[in-house]
DNA sequence: GTCTATACGGTGATAGAC
DNA sequence: GTCTATCACCGTATAGAC
């Protein structure tokens, strides 16, 4: 803690700045964040941030790119795999999604930060670059409908529902924590329960009776 | 359009500024918004904004308060009404929620803007001031579980699911629009379909087979 | 109440020593 | 590569005329 300079050398300053930037940008957004704050968080000087990443915008760009490009492929390659059954896919999707965000708590912040402004294009591009093939998932749904395994549902709405229920609780976390008076332990437990209940909830809602 | 001054007189400058502020703050957030921008949107001078609302923070505070205090009571009084059945409540909740946000497109922006920072307390206070009685809804759920009408589910997760699926599509609108190439007409249709499908989806997911 | 002009502070970015 | 000191700009807020 006190010999931060040594850590700097060991971990690599650039990496250190990136981590700090993720944290601060995720919390405060591009406009709300201060370069000074990021430097402090990284335990280095403000000028050094500019030395590695020309400008604030460039740093933000870099960090967002890295974040999303590690995020989408994992979730999306799963959805595009035709060899996995629909129900199994739902189960794995929920688990993967929630676990991933658990490990990268700054992601929902970026998500909303980016979407809140007119900056959806980049996110979209990454969706597409990630090899996402929504058709595979859509076809799978329509196949099951025809086969009579699940009730008729518009595929788009199903996927929107799934994503909504995975992401939103993280966005609304402060609200949840305050409203139901959850401490960190309660919240973690809430998420573990959710990992199990959510797939059942989704499958139940489409499975034919 | 060109005789904005007359409109100013008619509509009341204060109201005009509030509307402009809602729009700009909702899009860009507290930090991203510029007083100049708000003044322009309102068709008046920058100094005048300060004349009515001492500071930027005060203006933001005011606008957020007004927004949320019109938003929560409507949705929440419904949930607290013990005379409405669970299924009926779900149907009305979804319709009310989506309609409300349709008419006040800036709400999701504020929602995430506020939650993104450490400012959940105010939102929470409004929840509570709105006369929300979550116990009523929770009891109703547990009653139905005991009666065997619905499958066992943790009440908190059900309500989180409902809210998630109502709000998130609005937050992610730019993503949806781009990804599925929706114009405004397509999007409105998407929402109308959603109003009908979502309650069915939810009820189906908990109804006993 | 509404405008123009201006003061003031904060912040991103650079220069230059080490 | 890392620091200290400094600049230049932009945006909030105020003063003061009308």
PDB file of C-alpha atoms in Angstrom, chain B:
ATOM      1  CA  UNK B   1     -41.100  28.605 -33.958  1.00  0.00           C
ATOM      2  CA  UNK B   2     -39.806  32.071 -34.798  1.00  0.00           C
ATOM      3  CA  UNK B   3     -41.879  33.973 -32.212  1.00  0.00           C
ATOM      4  CA  UNK B   4     -40.474  32.044 -29.311  1.00  0.00           C
ATOM      5  CA  UNK B   5     -40.734  35.065 -27.065  1.00  0.00           C
ATOM      6  CA  UNK B   6     -44.498  34.966 -27.187  1.00  0.00           C
ATOM      7  CA  UNK B   7     -44.578  31.301 -26.349  1.00  0.00           C
ATOM      8  CA  UNK B   8     -42.287  32.050 -23.486  1.00  0.00           C
ATOM      9  CA  UNK B   9     -44.795  34.422 -22.019  1.00  0.00           C
ATOM     10  CA  UNK B  10     -47.659  32.042 -22.578  1.00  0.00           C
ATOM     11  CA  UNK B  11     -46.131  28.856 -21.256  1.00  0.00           C
ATOM     12  CA  UNK B  12     -44.196  30.424 -18.417  1.00  0.00           C
ATOM     13  CA  UNK B  13     -40.443  30.607 -18.591  1.00  0.00           C
ATOM     14  CA  UNK B  14     -39.890  28.418 -15.584  1.00  0.00           C
ATOM     15  CA  UNK B  15     -41.902  25.572 -17.039  1.00  0.00           C
ATOM     16  CA  UNK B  16     -40.095  26.021 -20.333  1.00  0.00           C
ATOM     17  CA  UNK B  17     -36.718  25.664 -18.664  1.00  0.00           C
ATOM     18  CA  UNK B  18     -37.839  22.584 -16.759  1.00  0.00           C
ATOM     19  CA  UNK B  19     -38.947  20.856 -19.938  1.00  0.00           C
ATOM     20  CA  UNK B  20     -35.712  21.718 -21.690  1.00  0.00           C
ATOM     21  CA  UNK B  21     -33.697  20.555 -18.696  1.00  0.00           C
ATOM     22  CA  UNK B  22     -35.516  17.229 -18.591  1.00  0.00           C
ATOM     23  CA  UNK B  23     -34.663  16.625 -22.198  1.00  0.00           C
ATOM     24  CA  UNK B  24     -31.003  17.604 -21.990  1.00  0.00           C
ATOM     25  CA  UNK B  25     -30.241  16.092 -18.579  1.00  0.00           C
ATOM     26  CA  UNK B  26     -32.016  12.908 -19.602  1.00  0.00           C
ATOM     27  CA  UNK B  27     -29.804  12.618 -22.646  1.00  0.00           C
ATOM     28  CA  UNK B  28     -26.458  13.772 -21.299  1.00  0.00           C
ATOM     29  CA  UNK B  29     -26.597  13.525 -17.550  1.00  0.00           C
ATOM     30  CA  UNK B  30     -25.693  16.157 -15.006  1.00  0.00           C
ATOM     31  CA  UNK B  31     -22.070  16.431 -16.044  1.00  0.00           C
ATOM     32  CA  UNK B  32     -22.580  16.070 -19.767  1.00  0.00           C
ATOM     33  CA  UNK B  33     -25.267  18.729 -20.020  1.00  0.00           C
ATOM     34  CA  UNK B  34     -24.369  22.366 -20.614  1.00  0.00           C
ATOM     35  CA  UNK B  35     -26.378  25.274 -19.271  1.00  0.00           C
ATOM     36  CA  UNK B  36     -26.048  26.883 -22.682  1.00  0.00           C
ATOM     37  CA  UNK B  37     -27.611  23.833 -24.270  1.00  0.00           C
ATOM     38  CA  UNK B  38     -30.544  23.935 -21.902  1.00  0.00           C
ATOM     39  CA  UNK B  39     -31.021  27.640 -22.530  1.00  0.00           C
ATOM     40  CA  UNK B  40     -30.950  27.060 -26.275  1.00  0.00           C
ATOM     41  CA  UNK B  41     -33.431  24.222 -26.024  1.00  0.00           C
ATOM     42  CA  UNK B  42     -35.729  26.495 -24.026  1.00  0.00           C
ATOM     43  CA  UNK B  43     -35.200  29.307 -26.531  1.00  0.00           C
ATOM     44  CA  UNK B  44     -34.009  31.753 -23.893  1.00  0.00           C
ATOM     45  CA  UNK B  45     -30.812  33.179 -22.475  1.00  0.00           C
ATOM     46  CA  UNK B  46     -28.304  31.332 -20.355  1.00  0.00           C
ATOM     47  CA  UNK B  47     -28.394  33.875 -17.543  1.00  0.00           C
ATOM     48  CA  UNK B  48     -32.110  33.458 -17.241  1.00  0.00           C
ATOM     49  CA  UNK B  49     -31.704  29.838 -16.279  1.00  0.00           C
ATOM     50  CA  UNK B  50     -29.596  30.954 -13.349  1.00  0.00           C
ATOM     51  CA  UNK B  51     -32.153  33.586 -12.507  1.00  0.00           C
ATOM     52  CA  UNK B  52     -34.851  30.949 -11.980  1.00  0.00           C
ATOM     53  CA  UNK B  53     -32.733  28.159 -10.560  1.00  0.00           C
ATOM     54  CA  UNK B  54     -29.715  29.434  -8.667  1.00  0.00           C
ATOM     55  CA  UNK B  55     -27.321  26.771  -9.924  1.00  0.00           C
ATOM     56  CA  UNK B  56     -26.981  23.828 -12.252  1.00  0.00           C
ATOM     57  CA  UNK B  57     -27.129  21.397  -9.347  1.00  0.00           C
ATOM     58  CA  UNK B  58     -30.283  23.007  -8.025  1.00  0.00           C
ATOM     59  CA  UNK B  59     -31.913  22.780 -11.441  1.00  0.00           C
ATOM     60  CA  UNK B  60     -30.985  19.144 -11.756  1.00  0.00           C
ATOM     61  CA  UNK B  61     -32.260  18.410  -8.277  1.00  0.00           C
ATOM     62  CA  UNK B  62     -35.566  20.108  -9.019  1.00  0.00           C
ATOM     63  CA  UNK B  63     -36.088  18.354 -12.323  1.00  0.00           C
ATOM     64  CA  UNK B  64     -35.228  14.934 -10.953  1.00  0.00           C
ATOM     65  CA  UNK B  65     -37.517  15.411  -7.998  1.00  0.00           C
ATOM     66  CA  UNK B  66     -40.429  16.430 -10.164  1.00  0.00           C
ATOM     67  CA  UNK B  67     -39.850  13.561 -12.539  1.00  0.00           C
ATOM     68  CA  UNK B  68     -39.680  10.816  -9.961  1.00  0.00           C
ATOM     69  CA  UNK B  69     -42.446  12.128  -7.762  1.00  0.00           C
ATOM     70  CA  UNK B  70     -44.814  11.904 -10.713  1.00  0.00           C
ATOM     71  CA  UNK B  71     -43.529   8.492 -11.645  1.00  0.00           C
ATOM     72  CA  UNK B  72     -43.440   6.297  -8.590  1.00  0.00           C
ATOM     73  CA  UNK B  73     -46.812   6.928  -6.992  1.00  0.00           C
ATOM     74  CA  UNK B  74     -48.754   5.774 -10.030  1.00  0.00           C
ATOM     75  CA  UNK B  75     -46.999   2.468 -10.368  1.00  0.00           C
ATOM     76  CA  UNK B  76     -46.642   1.848  -6.701  1.00  0.00           C
ATOM     77  CA  UNK B  77     -50.134   2.555  -5.491  1.00  0.00           C
ATOM     78  CA  UNK B  78     -51.262  -0.147  -7.883  1.00  0.00           C
ATOM     79  CA  UNK B  79     -48.908  -2.677  -6.354  1.00  0.00           C
ATOM     80  CA  UNK B  80     -50.036  -1.830  -2.851  1.00  0.00           C
ATOM     81  CA  UNK B  81     -53.737  -2.290  -3.584  1.00  0.00           C
ATOM     82  CA  UNK B  82     -54.820  -5.543  -1.924  1.00  0.00           C
ATOM     83  CA  UNK B  83     -58.160  -5.659  -3.752  1.00  0.00           C
ATOM     84  CA  UNK B  84     -56.567  -6.431  -7.115  1.00  0.00           C
ATOM     85  CA  UNK B  85     -55.634 -10.008  -7.902  1.00  0.00           C
ATOM     86  CA  UNK B  86     -52.022 -10.979  -8.581  1.00  0.00           C
ATOM     87  CA  UNK B  87     -52.451 -11.759 -12.271  1.00  0.00           C
ATOM     88  CA  UNK B  88     -54.516  -8.654 -12.916  1.00  0.00           C
ATOM     89  CA  UNK B  89     -51.912  -6.635 -11.080  1.00  0.00           C
ATOM     90  CA  UNK B  90     -49.150  -7.936 -13.293  1.00  0.00           C
ATOM     91  CA  UNK B  91     -51.111  -7.066 -16.418  1.00  0.00           C
ATOM     92  CA  UNK B  92     -51.853  -3.541 -15.270  1.00  0.00           C
ATOM     93  CA  UNK B  93     -48.364  -2.992 -13.941  1.00  0.00           C
ATOM     94  CA  UNK B  94     -46.721  -3.760 -17.262  1.00  0.00           C
ATOM     95  CA  UNK B  95     -49.156  -1.641 -19.217  1.00  0.00           C
ATOM     96  CA  UNK B  96     -48.896   1.280 -16.831  1.00  0.00           C
ATOM     97  CA  UNK B  97     -45.146   1.154 -16.697  1.00  0.00           C
ATOM     98  CA  UNK B  98     -44.554   0.965 -20.423  1.00  0.00           C
ATOM     99  CA  UNK B  99     -47.171   3.606 -21.215  1.00  0.00           C
ATOM    100  CA  UNK B 100     -45.740   5.950 -18.630  1.00  0.00           C
ATOM    101  CA  UNK B 101     -42.222   5.685 -19.986  1.00  0.00           C
ATOM    102  CA  UNK B 102     -43.528   6.014 -23.527  1.00  0.00           C
ATOM    103  CA  UNK B 103     -44.988   9.372 -22.556  1.00  0.00           C
ATOM    104  CA  UNK B 104     -41.923  10.452 -20.572  1.00  0.00           C
ATOM    105  CA  UNK B 105     -38.966   9.191 -22.556  1.00  0.00           C
ATOM    106  CA  UNK B 106     -36.483  10.978 -20.342  1.00  0.00           C
ATOM    107  CA  UNK B 107     -37.257   8.854 -17.299  1.00  0.00           C
ATOM    108  CA  UNK B 108     -34.975   5.899 -18.066  1.00  0.00           C
ATOM    109  CA  UNK B 109     -32.165   8.353 -18.660  1.00  0.00           C
ATOM    110  CA  UNK B 110     -32.582   9.875 -15.219  1.00  0.00           C
ATOM    111  CA  UNK B 111     -33.012   6.477 -13.703  1.00  0.00           C
ATOM    112  CA  UNK B 112     -29.654   5.185 -14.907  1.00  0.00           C
ATOM    113  CA  UNK B 113     -28.012   8.561 -14.552  1.00  0.00           C
ATOM    114  CA  UNK B 114     -28.939   8.685 -10.891  1.00  0.00           C
ATOM    115  CA  UNK B 115     -28.212   5.066 -10.174  1.00  0.00           C
ATOM    116  CA  UNK B 116     -24.909   5.172 -12.024  1.00  0.00           C
ATOM    117  CA  UNK B 117     -23.597   7.545  -9.405  1.00  0.00           C
ATOM    118  CA  UNK B 118     -23.947   7.125  -5.702  1.00  0.00           C
ATOM    119  CA  UNK B 119     -27.273   8.901  -5.698  1.00  0.00           C
ATOM    120  CA  UNK B 120     -29.714   6.105  -5.027  1.00  0.00           C
ATOM    121  CA  UNK B 121     -30.788   7.534  -1.691  1.00  0.00           C
ATOM    122  CA  UNK B 122     -33.105  10.118  -3.172  1.00  0.00           C
ATOM    123  CA  UNK B 123     -34.742   7.591  -5.455  1.00  0.00           C
ATOM    124  CA  UNK B 124     -35.178   5.375  -2.437  1.00  0.00           C
ATOM    125  CA  UNK B 125     -36.749   8.137  -0.391  1.00  0.00           C
ATOM    126  CA  UNK B 126     -39.271   8.706  -3.147  1.00  0.00           C
ATOM    127  CA  UNK B 127     -40.057   5.050  -3.267  1.00  0.00           C
ATOM    128  CA  UNK B 128     -40.916   5.239   0.373  1.00  0.00           C
ATOM    129  CA  UNK B 129     -42.731   8.573   0.218  1.00  0.00           C
ATOM    130  CA  UNK B 130     -44.882   7.259  -2.599  1.00  0.00           C
ATOM    131  CA  UNK B 131     -46.799   5.119  -0.138  1.00  0.00           C
ATOM    132  CA  UNK B 132     -45.290   1.942  -1.481  1.00  0.00           C
ATOM    133  CA  UNK B 133     -46.189  -1.076   0.552  1.00  0.00           C
ATOM    134  CA  UNK B 134     -44.222  -3.955  -0.907  1.00  0.00           C
ATOM    135  CA  UNK B 135     -45.481  -6.238   1.839  1.00  0.00           C
ATOM    136  CA  UNK B 136     -48.920  -6.277   0.259  1.00  0.00           C
ATOM    137  CA  UNK B 137     -47.529  -7.534  -3.007  1.00  0.00           C
ATOM    138  CA  UNK B 138     -45.191  -9.982  -1.319  1.00  0.00           C
ATOM    139  CA  UNK B 139     -47.984 -11.415   0.820  1.00  0.00           C
ATOM    140  CA  UNK B 140     -50.156 -11.800  -2.233  1.00  0.00           C
ATOM    141  CA  UNK B 141     -47.461 -13.850  -3.914  1.00  0.00           C
ATOM    142  CA  UNK B 142     -46.932 -16.110  -0.938  1.00  0.00           C
ATOM    143  CA  UNK B 143     -50.668 -16.577  -0.615  1.00  0.00           C
ATOM    144  CA  UNK B 144     -50.913 -17.781  -4.196  1.00  0.00           C
ATOM    145  CA  UNK B 145     -47.989 -20.115  -3.675  1.00  0.00           C
ATOM    146  CA  UNK B 146     -49.703 -21.680  -0.675  1.00  0.00           C
ATOM    147  CA  UNK B 147     -52.970 -21.904  -2.575  1.00  0.00           C
ATOM    148  CA  UNK B 148     -51.090 -23.788  -5.282  1.00  0.00           C
ATOM    149  CA  UNK B 149     -52.018 -21.376  -8.070  1.00  0.00           C
ATOM    150  CA  UNK B 150     -48.424 -20.458  -8.811  1.00  0.00           C
ATOM    151  CA  UNK B 151     -45.076 -22.197  -8.487  1.00  0.00           C
ATOM    152  CA  UNK B 152     -42.734 -21.372  -5.604  1.00  0.00           C
ATOM    153  CA  UNK B 153     -40.748 -18.257  -6.349  1.00  0.00           C
ATOM    154  CA  UNK B 154     -38.834 -15.757  -4.231  1.00  0.00           C
ATOM    155  CA  UNK B 155     -41.052 -12.642  -4.271  1.00  0.00           C
ATOM    156  CA  UNK B 156     -38.111 -10.274  -4.597  1.00  0.00           C
ATOM    157  CA  UNK B 157     -36.926 -11.994  -7.746  1.00  0.00           C
ATOM    158  CA  UNK B 158     -40.356 -11.830  -9.308  1.00  0.00           C
ATOM    159  CA  UNK B 159     -40.659  -8.094  -8.796  1.00  0.00           C
ATOM    160  CA  UNK B 160     -37.079  -7.567  -9.953  1.00  0.00           C
ATOM    161  CA  UNK B 161     -37.875  -9.553 -13.069  1.00  0.00           C
ATOM    162  CA  UNK B 162     -40.960  -7.498 -13.793  1.00  0.00           C
ATOM    163  CA  UNK B 163     -39.247  -4.164 -13.366  1.00  0.00           C
ATOM    164  CA  UNK B 164     -36.220  -5.310 -15.343  1.00  0.00           C
ATOM    165  CA  UNK B 165     -38.261  -6.323 -18.350  1.00  0.00           C
ATOM    166  CA  UNK B 166     -40.241  -3.103 -18.290  1.00  0.00           C
ATOM    167  CA  UNK B 167     -37.381  -0.650 -17.935  1.00  0.00           C
ATOM    168  CA  UNK B 168     -34.427  -2.202 -19.684  1.00  0.00           C
ATOM    169  CA  UNK B 169     -35.757  -2.126 -23.246  1.00  0.00           C
ATOM    170  CA  UNK B 170     -35.988   1.633 -22.912  1.00  0.00           C
ATOM    171  CA  UNK B 171     -32.459   1.954 -21.643  1.00  0.00           C
ATOM    172  CA  UNK B 172     -31.238  -0.257 -24.441  1.00  0.00           C
ATOM    173  CA  UNK B 173     -33.411   1.379 -27.053  1.00  0.00           C
ATOM    174  CA  UNK B 174     -30.555   2.711 -29.185  1.00  0.00           C
ATOM    175  CA  UNK B 175     -29.078  -0.755 -29.177  1.00  0.00           C
ATOM    176  CA  UNK B 176     -32.322  -2.370 -30.196  1.00  0.00           C
ATOM    177  CA  UNK B 177     -33.009   0.214 -32.864  1.00  0.00           C
ATOM    178  CA  UNK B 178     -29.608  -0.255 -34.388  1.00  0.00           C
ATOM    179  CA  UNK B 179     -29.361  -3.973 -34.030  1.00  0.00           C
ATOM    180  CA  UNK B 180     -32.717  -4.861 -35.476  1.00  0.00           C
ATOM    181  CA  UNK B 181     -32.804  -1.780 -37.660  1.00  0.00           C
ATOM    182  CA  UNK B 182     -35.964  -0.345 -36.231  1.00  0.00           C
ATOM    183  CA  UNK B 183     -37.290   3.055 -37.162  1.00  0.00           C
ATOM    184  CA  UNK B 184     -39.652   4.902 -34.858  1.00  0.00           C
ATOM    185  CA  UNK B 185     -42.693   3.151 -36.283  1.00  0.00           C
ATOM    186  CA  UNK B 186     -41.183  -0.304 -35.826  1.00  0.00           C
ATOM    187  CA  UNK B 187     -40.182   0.594 -32.299  1.00  0.00           C
ATOM    188  CA  UNK B 188     -43.659   1.777 -31.339  1.00  0.00           C
ATOM    189  CA  UNK B 189     -45.056  -1.440 -32.735  1.00  0.00           C
ATOM    190  CA  UNK B 190     -42.453  -3.403 -30.790  1.00  0.00           C
ATOM    191  CA  UNK B 191     -43.697  -1.753 -27.623  1.00  0.00           C
ATOM    192  CA  UNK B 192     -47.344  -2.388 -28.368  1.00  0.00           C
ATOM    193  CA  UNK B 193     -46.597  -6.062 -28.916  1.00  0.00           C
ATOM    194  CA  UNK B 194     -44.575  -6.037 -25.740  1.00  0.00           C
ATOM    195  CA  UNK B 195     -47.445  -4.652 -23.690  1.00  0.00           C
ATOM    196  CA  UNK B 196     -49.461  -7.685 -24.683  1.00  0.00           C
ATOM    197  CA  UNK B 197     -46.777 -10.373 -24.640  1.00  0.00           C
ATOM    198  CA  UNK B 198     -44.931  -9.429 -21.487  1.00  0.00           C
ATOM    199  CA  UNK B 199     -47.781 -10.006 -19.025  1.00  0.00           C
ATOM    200  CA  UNK B 200     -48.425 -13.378 -20.643  1.00  0.00           C
ATOM    201  CA  UNK B 201     -44.741 -14.184 -20.368  1.00  0.00           C
ATOM    202  CA  UNK B 202     -44.651 -13.326 -16.684  1.00  0.00           C
ATOM    203  CA  UNK B 203     -47.893 -15.034 -15.745  1.00  0.00           C
ATOM    204  CA  UNK B 204     -46.901 -18.110 -17.708  1.00  0.00           C
ATOM    205  CA  UNK B 205     -43.619 -18.307 -15.867  1.00  0.00           C
ATOM    206  CA  UNK B 206     -45.279 -18.553 -12.468  1.00  0.00           C
ATOM    207  CA  UNK B 207     -48.615 -20.190 -13.192  1.00  0.00           C
ATOM    208  CA  UNK B 208     -48.816 -23.801 -12.094  1.00  0.00           C
ATOM    209  CA  UNK B 209     -49.197 -26.352 -14.840  1.00  0.00           C
TER     210      UNK B 209
END
